[in-house]
Structure formats: C-alpha cells, structure tokens
Amino acid sequence: MSATAENYRGYNFAYLDEQTKRMIRRAILKAIAIPGYQVPFASREMPMPYGWGTGGVQVTAAILGPDDILKVIDQGADDTTNAVSIRQFFEKTAGVQTTTETGKATIIQTRHRIPEATLQDHQVLVYQVPIPEPLRFLEPRETETRTMHALAEYGLMHVKLYEDIAQHGHIAKTYDYPVLVAERYVMAPSPIPKFDNPKMHQSGALQLFGAGREKRIYAIPPHTEVVSLDFEDHPFEPTKFTEPCALCGALDSYLDEVITDDKGGRMFVCSDTHHCESRRAEGHVGALGTPITPVTEAAE
Amino acid sequence: MTIAQGFAEPVREQQRTFRAVMDALSRPTAPTPYSSSLGKAGPLQANAYAIALTLLDFEVSYHLAPSLAEAERHLTFQTGSRRVNDAGQAQFAFIDLRHDPLDLAAYAQGEPDYPDRSTTVVALCDGAPESKKLVCRGPGIAASSTLSVPGLPADFVDQWQANGTRAPLGIDLLFVMPEAIIGLPRSTRIFGEAR
C-alpha cells in the first residue's frame, strides 16, 4: 500500500469494508452470468450524495486492486468536478495510480460517455447509472417491470418508439437509448448519447453498471451482442455531426457545444478530452485551434 | 483438529481472487491463471478454499458434496457462512468432480423474477491435460472457443444443454484447478465436440 493510503488509516482499502465488497462482488458475478439483468444489491451510503456516482463508485471499489490504473471521466472529460473528485477519492482511499490516458487505464469509471478509443480486453468500464430500469417511465411499478423482464415482454418499449415516429417522424430518444443485450434483456445503457451505443456491441472490455440510489448492478460481458432497438423501416442511426471538432478537427468523435460569447458565438469540441488532446499532440488542428508543440523531455 | 489458516492479507488476496473469478466468468472457457497463497482446507483444495473465503459470509449459505463434507468446520469458522444440506437452498456449492456425481438440476435455479437467486457451483478438478474439447459460444466469447476440463461426467453436455433451456435461469459453474479457474456461466452454449 502506498504512503497516501497509509495516511488514511482507519479506512479500509478503497473505502468500503470487506463485507460490503463481498456482497457487491457476488452481485457482479451474477450480473456477468445474466447479461443485461439488473441484480439488486444492498447499496451503501457513500461520502457523496446520490446522483454523484455512488453506484459506480461502489462497483469500482469492489473490483479495484492496488495494481490497477484508474481513469475517471464525466461526460468524456477528465477535468470536470465529478471526475476529479472521484479520482481523488480513490487516490486517497486506495492509493492507486490514476491516469487520463484511455489506453493506459485498467479500470475506467464513466459518467455518460464511452471513450472514443476502442477499449481493449484487459479493461473494465464502470458506468454510473441514475435510472437502471429502461421501462420505468412507461411502467412505474417495480413489481410490473420485473414481470415484464421475466416474460421478455418488451412490446411497451416498441410502442413508445413507434409513438415517437408517429409524432416526430423519427425515434426522438437521443441518450439512454434502450438496447437488447445477448438477445434477452432490454437494458438502459445509462445516459450515454446514442452516438456511443454501437461501441457497446462486441466490445473487448467488460462493462459494469452501478446504480447506487436504485440499488442495481448489471453487466455486459466482453464480446457480447448489444443491439439498439429499432424498426426495419426506421433503423437505429447514431448521431452524426456536420462539422468537425473546432480544436482538433476530428470528424468521428462526439462533440459538445461551447458558448464563446453573448452574441451567439459558439464552437463544437470533442467531449472526450483525452481523445482531443492526443489528436492535437499528433499535429491535428481544427478551425479554431492553435497548433501545440508536443512537450518533449528537452523542452521541460 | 486444527482449522485451516485464512489469508495472511485478506483485503489484498480477496481482491486478487475475486478478479480471477470475475475474469473467468466474463471470459467463459478461457483458463484464468490463479494460484492461491493458502493451503488445503481438509478435502477442499487451496484455490477452491480461496474462492470460499472471498465470496462466503453470514449472508449466504453453501452446500458441500459428500466427498467435501470435512471442509465444513473450516468454512464455517473462517467465513461465518451456513452449510445447508439441501443443494436447492444454497447460493454456493462445492463439489469434487473426481469423487462426486454432478447433478445440475438439484441446485437452486433462480426464479423468473430473480434469476440471480441461483447456485454458483464451484467444481474441483485436477490439472491433468484433457484432450476432449467442447465447442462453446455465448456472451464473453469472441466467435467461438473450446472448453477443456478434465473429469467431466459423461452426461455433462446433456446436463448443460438442459441448463441452457432454463435460461435466463440456471446455475453458473466455476471449474477450479490447482493453477487456473475456468468459468462457465449459464449464458454459454455447448455445440458438441471439436474435431
């Protein structure tokens, strides 16, 4: 254990006590064995409010080891409040190494994005989930949604998507877009943009989902079929952007709108900050970007 | 009548053991290298004992196949978990494939509303090389892979197919060898022998 963790004597490694970890670990194993099924677990109070990723934090704490390298992102960014505070939480309570580089991380905890770089077989992606039940806004009763999952009765979800088409001419859901996992369970992928949905399909990484307030854990094992729900005549289409990232010129990444003044000025930039930075370091420059010279050993 | 020792560094070693089990279950049929730091607990080989220490506590109960009955005092003392005689009531079960008959239907299968309430069966086998290879597909397996476990009962493929027809109910298997763990969750399908 590192010196940092030693400073926090009184806490167990990674904050949670061992009995809680065992309970969460048992839930994770069942979640992996039944892809897309929401396993109930006895979610604990964490030293942060519900809605700040307590589910993801508990899953990460249960799987984290001293040799892991942790990356935490919030809407793709490593430097936003939620990401910074969760990263510091594990630096303090577990003394683990952290990184912002997607490729270097063994565990990536995420709020509402999947990194642009393709995830590899040794990596685990942990999602923070607010509402794990994809049918919740169609059927508020837990007893009913549980039966619907047991019977694989997902007609209601298709009616909802059909009504979107009838009203708007297309399926209007742009985030938390429901998926069918391993041809059995309909699953909420957490509020990731539907742009990211195809990345879940046959991903090399294990994907774990933790909902703290709702007390559910679910999973997609590596190399698993994940299909976004759609209709033959209205096939699923991920979001497409018409312009490239203003900083790095990327055409294939998910973009955030940034307001630049109070006269309607705006720019679109990569939401995945590490993706954007590494592209700029490679010499790519967008319309509003300035070239950056790679930091070399000699320059420092 | 001494009790087998537990982990010297429980926090670290339980995490290492859990990650091996998690890797094994999320990549079915692929042997995950794992050797515990423990000794045997009676008839229970070291790696299976490590899995018991990692996953059992007072919240769950376990079942022991006849040849492993002697392990009870070690597991009960070290984990606080209850031993049950009815396999259908156990969250975890331990069986030695070399000595005990395997009957997957006897264990808890889960309920339609709660398929997670099923038994995880920890099956002990020796590390002998096995020439018989079963072709498997399912979540966690890219395209297809082969399962090679020594000492499987003759009717294992039939039993596993019956287990698959109960999906999403059914039991999950962990084959435990002296130097590896192989996971076989209910979602994996066997497509006969590889030629």
mmCIF file of N, CA, C and O in Angstrom, chain A residues 196-232:
data_model
loop_
_atom_site.group_PDB
_atom_site.id
_atom_site.type_symbol
_atom_site.label_atom_id
_atom_site.label_comp_id
_atom_site.label_asym_id
_atom_site.label_seq_id
_atom_site.Cartn_x
_atom_site.Cartn_y
_atom_site.Cartn_z
ATOM 1 N N ASP A 196 -22.853 6.667 -28.766
ATOM 2 C CA ASP A 196 -21.959 5.675 -28.164
ATOM 3 C C ASP A 196 -22.513 4.249 -28.192
ATOM 4 O O ASP A 196 -21.785 3.296 -27.920
ATOM 5 N N ASN A 197 -23.805 4.094 -28.484
ATOM 6 C CA ASN A 197 -24.405 2.761 -28.423
ATOM 7 C C ASN A 197 -23.641 1.690 -29.204
ATOM 8 O O ASN A 197 -23.416 0.603 -28.686
ATOM 9 N N PRO A 198 -23.220 1.985 -30.460
ATOM 10 C CA PRO A 198 -22.521 0.934 -31.207
ATOM 11 C C PRO A 198 -21.233 0.462 -30.534
ATOM 12 O O PRO A 198 -20.786 -0.666 -30.777
ATOM 13 N N LYS A 199 -20.627 1.297 -29.678
ATOM 14 C CA LYS A 199 -19.366 0.898 -29.032
ATOM 15 C C LYS A 199 -19.578 -0.208 -28.001
ATOM 16 O O LYS A 199 -18.632 -0.898 -27.624
ATOM 17 N N MET A 200 -20.827 -0.353 -27.504
ATOM 18 C CA MET A 200 -21.077 -1.409 -26.512
ATOM 19 C C MET A 200 -21.093 -2.786 -27.159
ATOM 20 O O MET A 200 -20.798 -3.790 -26.528
ATOM 21 N N HIS A 201 -21.466 -2.810 -28.459
ATOM 22 C CA HIS A 201 -21.617 -4.069 -29.168
ATOM 23 C C HIS A 201 -20.261 -4.729 -29.397
ATOM 24 O O HIS A 201 -19.353 -4.127 -29.959
ATOM 25 N N GLN A 202 -20.112 -5.956 -28.928
ATOM 26 C CA GLN A 202 -18.894 -6.743 -29.119
ATOM 27 C C GLN A 202 -17.644 -6.025 -28.602
ATOM 28 O O GLN A 202 -16.553 -6.221 -29.134
ATOM 29 N N SER A 203 -17.803 -5.200 -27.578
ATOM 30 C CA SER A 203 -16.645 -4.519 -27.002
ATOM 31 C C SER A 203 -15.703 -5.536 -26.359
ATOM 32 O O SER A 203 -16.150 -6.531 -25.803
ATOM 33 N N GLY A 204 -14.406 -5.275 -26.442
ATOM 34 C CA GLY A 204 -13.449 -6.182 -25.821
ATOM 35 C C GLY A 204 -13.452 -6.074 -24.305
ATOM 36 O O GLY A 204 -13.084 -6.999 -23.597
ATOM 37 N N ALA A 205 -13.886 -4.922 -23.798
ATOM 38 C CA ALA A 205 -13.842 -4.677 -22.355
ATOM 39 C C ALA A 205 -15.104 -5.189 -21.674
ATOM 40 O O ALA A 205 -16.177 -5.228 -22.268
ATOM 41 N N LEU A 206 -14.942 -5.580 -20.408
ATOM 42 C CA LEU A 206 -16.095 -5.899 -19.564
ATOM 43 C C LEU A 206 -16.767 -4.595 -19.167
ATOM 44 O O LEU A 206 -16.103 -3.643 -18.772
ATOM 45 N N GLN A 207 -18.111 -4.528 -19.290
ATOM 46 C CA GLN A 207 -18.832 -3.307 -18.937
ATOM 47 C C GLN A 207 -19.727 -3.577 -17.729
ATOM 48 O O GLN A 207 -20.575 -4.466 -17.777
ATOM 49 N N LEU A 208 -19.497 -2.820 -16.644
ATOM 50 C CA LEU A 208 -20.283 -2.973 -15.420
ATOM 51 C C LEU A 208 -21.065 -1.694 -15.169
ATOM 52 O O LEU A 208 -20.550 -0.590 -15.388
ATOM 53 N N PHE A 209 -22.311 -1.831 -14.719
ATOM 54 C CA PHE A 209 -23.182 -0.685 -14.476
ATOM 55 C C PHE A 209 -23.600 -0.682 -13.015
ATOM 56 O O PHE A 209 -24.094 -1.692 -12.518
ATOM 57 N N GLY A 210 -23.437 0.459 -12.339
ATOM 58 C CA GLY A 210 -23.816 0.554 -10.932
ATOM 59 C C GLY A 210 -24.788 1.700 -10.708
ATOM 60 O O GLY A 210 -24.497 2.836 -11.068
ATOM 61 N N ALA A 211 -25.957 1.391 -10.127
ATOM 62 C CA ALA A 211 -26.939 2.418 -9.778
ATOM 63 C C ALA A 211 -27.077 2.426 -8.266
ATOM 64 O O ALA A 211 -27.664 1.508 -7.697
ATOM 65 N N GLY A 212 -26.531 3.455 -7.615
ATOM 66 C CA GLY A 212 -26.466 3.495 -6.160
ATOM 67 C C GLY A 212 -27.809 3.748 -5.499
ATOM 68 O O GLY A 212 -28.226 3.014 -4.615
ATOM 69 N N ARG A 213 -28.501 4.796 -5.929
ATOM 70 C CA ARG A 213 -29.785 5.113 -5.309
ATOM 71 C C ARG A 213 -30.806 4.024 -5.596
ATOM 72 O O ARG A 213 -31.581 3.633 -4.737
ATOM 73 N N GLU A 214 -30.798 3.500 -6.834
ATOM 74 C CA GLU A 214 -31.771 2.485 -7.230
ATOM 75 C C GLU A 214 -31.323 1.070 -6.852
ATOM 76 O O GLU A 214 -32.042 0.099 -7.075
ATOM 77 N N LYS A 215 -30.103 0.943 -6.357
ATOM 78 C CA LYS A 215 -29.603 -0.332 -5.807
ATOM 79 C C LYS A 215 -29.612 -1.478 -6.814
ATOM 80 O O LYS A 215 -30.149 -2.551 -6.556
ATOM 81 N N ARG A 216 -29.035 -1.236 -7.974
ATOM 82 C CA ARG A 216 -28.960 -2.265 -9.011
ATOM 83 C C ARG A 216 -27.559 -2.296 -9.617
ATOM 84 O O ARG A 216 -26.931 -1.252 -9.779
ATOM 85 N N ILE A 217 -27.127 -3.517 -9.947
ATOM 86 C CA ILE A 217 -25.874 -3.702 -10.683
ATOM 87 C C ILE A 217 -26.185 -4.562 -11.896
ATOM 88 O O ILE A 217 -26.907 -5.562 -11.777
ATOM 89 N N TYR A 218 -25.688 -4.175 -13.073
ATOM 90 C CA TYR A 218 -25.831 -5.052 -14.225
ATOM 91 C C TYR A 218 -24.586 -4.975 -15.091
ATOM 92 O O TYR A 218 -23.699 -4.161 -14.829
ATOM 93 N N ALA A 219 -24.511 -5.868 -16.083
ATOM 94 C CA ALA A 219 -23.244 -6.006 -16.798
ATOM 95 C C ALA A 219 -23.446 -6.428 -18.243
ATOM 96 O O ALA A 219 -24.462 -7.034 -18.592
ATOM 97 N N ILE A 220 -22.470 -6.080 -19.060
ATOM 98 C CA ILE A 220 -22.335 -6.659 -20.397
ATOM 99 C C ILE A 220 -20.955 -7.309 -20.443
ATOM 100 O O ILE A 220 -19.948 -6.613 -20.329
ATOM 101 N N PRO A 221 -20.886 -8.642 -20.578
ATOM 102 C CA PRO A 221 -19.569 -9.274 -20.690
ATOM 103 C C PRO A 221 -18.882 -8.822 -21.987
ATOM 104 O O PRO A 221 -19.532 -8.273 -22.869
ATOM 105 N N PRO A 222 -17.574 -9.052 -22.104
ATOM 106 C CA PRO A 222 -16.887 -8.710 -23.351
ATOM 107 C C PRO A 222 -17.488 -9.507 -24.510
ATOM 108 O O PRO A 222 -18.060 -10.578 -24.295
ATOM 109 N N HIS A 223 -17.332 -9.021 -25.714
ATOM 110 C CA HIS A 223 -17.749 -9.755 -26.915
ATOM 111 C C HIS A 223 -19.191 -10.244 -26.820
ATOM 112 O O HIS A 223 -19.486 -11.426 -27.018
ATOM 113 N N THR A 224 -20.089 -9.329 -26.472
ATOM 114 C CA THR A 224 -21.498 -9.673 -26.339
ATOM 115 C C THR A 224 -22.310 -8.840 -27.322
ATOM 116 O O THR A 224 -21.992 -7.680 -27.574
ATOM 117 N N GLU A 225 -23.360 -9.470 -27.858
ATOM 118 C CA GLU A 225 -24.194 -8.759 -28.810
ATOM 119 C C GLU A 225 -25.060 -7.728 -28.087
ATOM 120 O O GLU A 225 -25.807 -8.069 -27.177
ATOM 121 N N VAL A 226 -24.966 -6.477 -28.510
ATOM 122 C CA VAL A 226 -25.770 -5.395 -27.934
ATOM 123 C C VAL A 226 -26.432 -4.671 -29.106
ATOM 124 O O VAL A 226 -25.757 -4.069 -29.932
ATOM 125 N N VAL A 227 -27.764 -4.765 -29.202
ATOM 126 C CA VAL A 227 -28.484 -4.204 -30.338
ATOM 127 C C VAL A 227 -29.384 -3.070 -29.864
ATOM 128 O O VAL A 227 -30.175 -3.239 -28.941
ATOM 129 N N SER A 228 -29.258 -1.906 -30.494
ATOM 130 C CA SER A 228 -30.144 -0.788 -30.181
ATOM 131 C C SER A 228 -31.511 -1.084 -30.797
ATOM 132 O O SER A 228 -31.603 -1.473 -31.959
ATOM 133 N N LEU A 229 -32.578 -0.904 -30.020
ATOM 134 C CA LEU A 229 -33.915 -1.241 -30.504
ATOM 135 C C LEU A 229 -34.296 -0.326 -31.667
ATOM 136 O O LEU A 229 -34.023 0.873 -31.647
ATOM 137 N N ASP A 230 -34.940 -0.880 -32.679
ATOM 138 C CA ASP A 230 -35.372 -0.076 -33.805
ATOM 139 C C ASP A 230 -36.429 -0.833 -34.608
ATOM 140 O O ASP A 230 -36.916 -1.874 -34.164
ATOM 141 N N PHE A 231 -36.785 -0.303 -35.753
ATOM 142 C CA PHE A 231 -37.726 -0.963 -36.655
ATOM 143 C C PHE A 231 -37.046 -1.152 -38.006
ATOM 144 O O PHE A 231 -36.149 -0.385 -38.357
ATOM 145 N N GLU A 232 -37.521 -2.151 -38.766
ATOM 146 C CA GLU A 232 -36.908 -2.411 -40.078
ATOM 147 C C GLU A 232 -36.933 -1.167 -40.960
ATOM 148 O O GLU A 232 -35.962 -0.860 -41.654
#
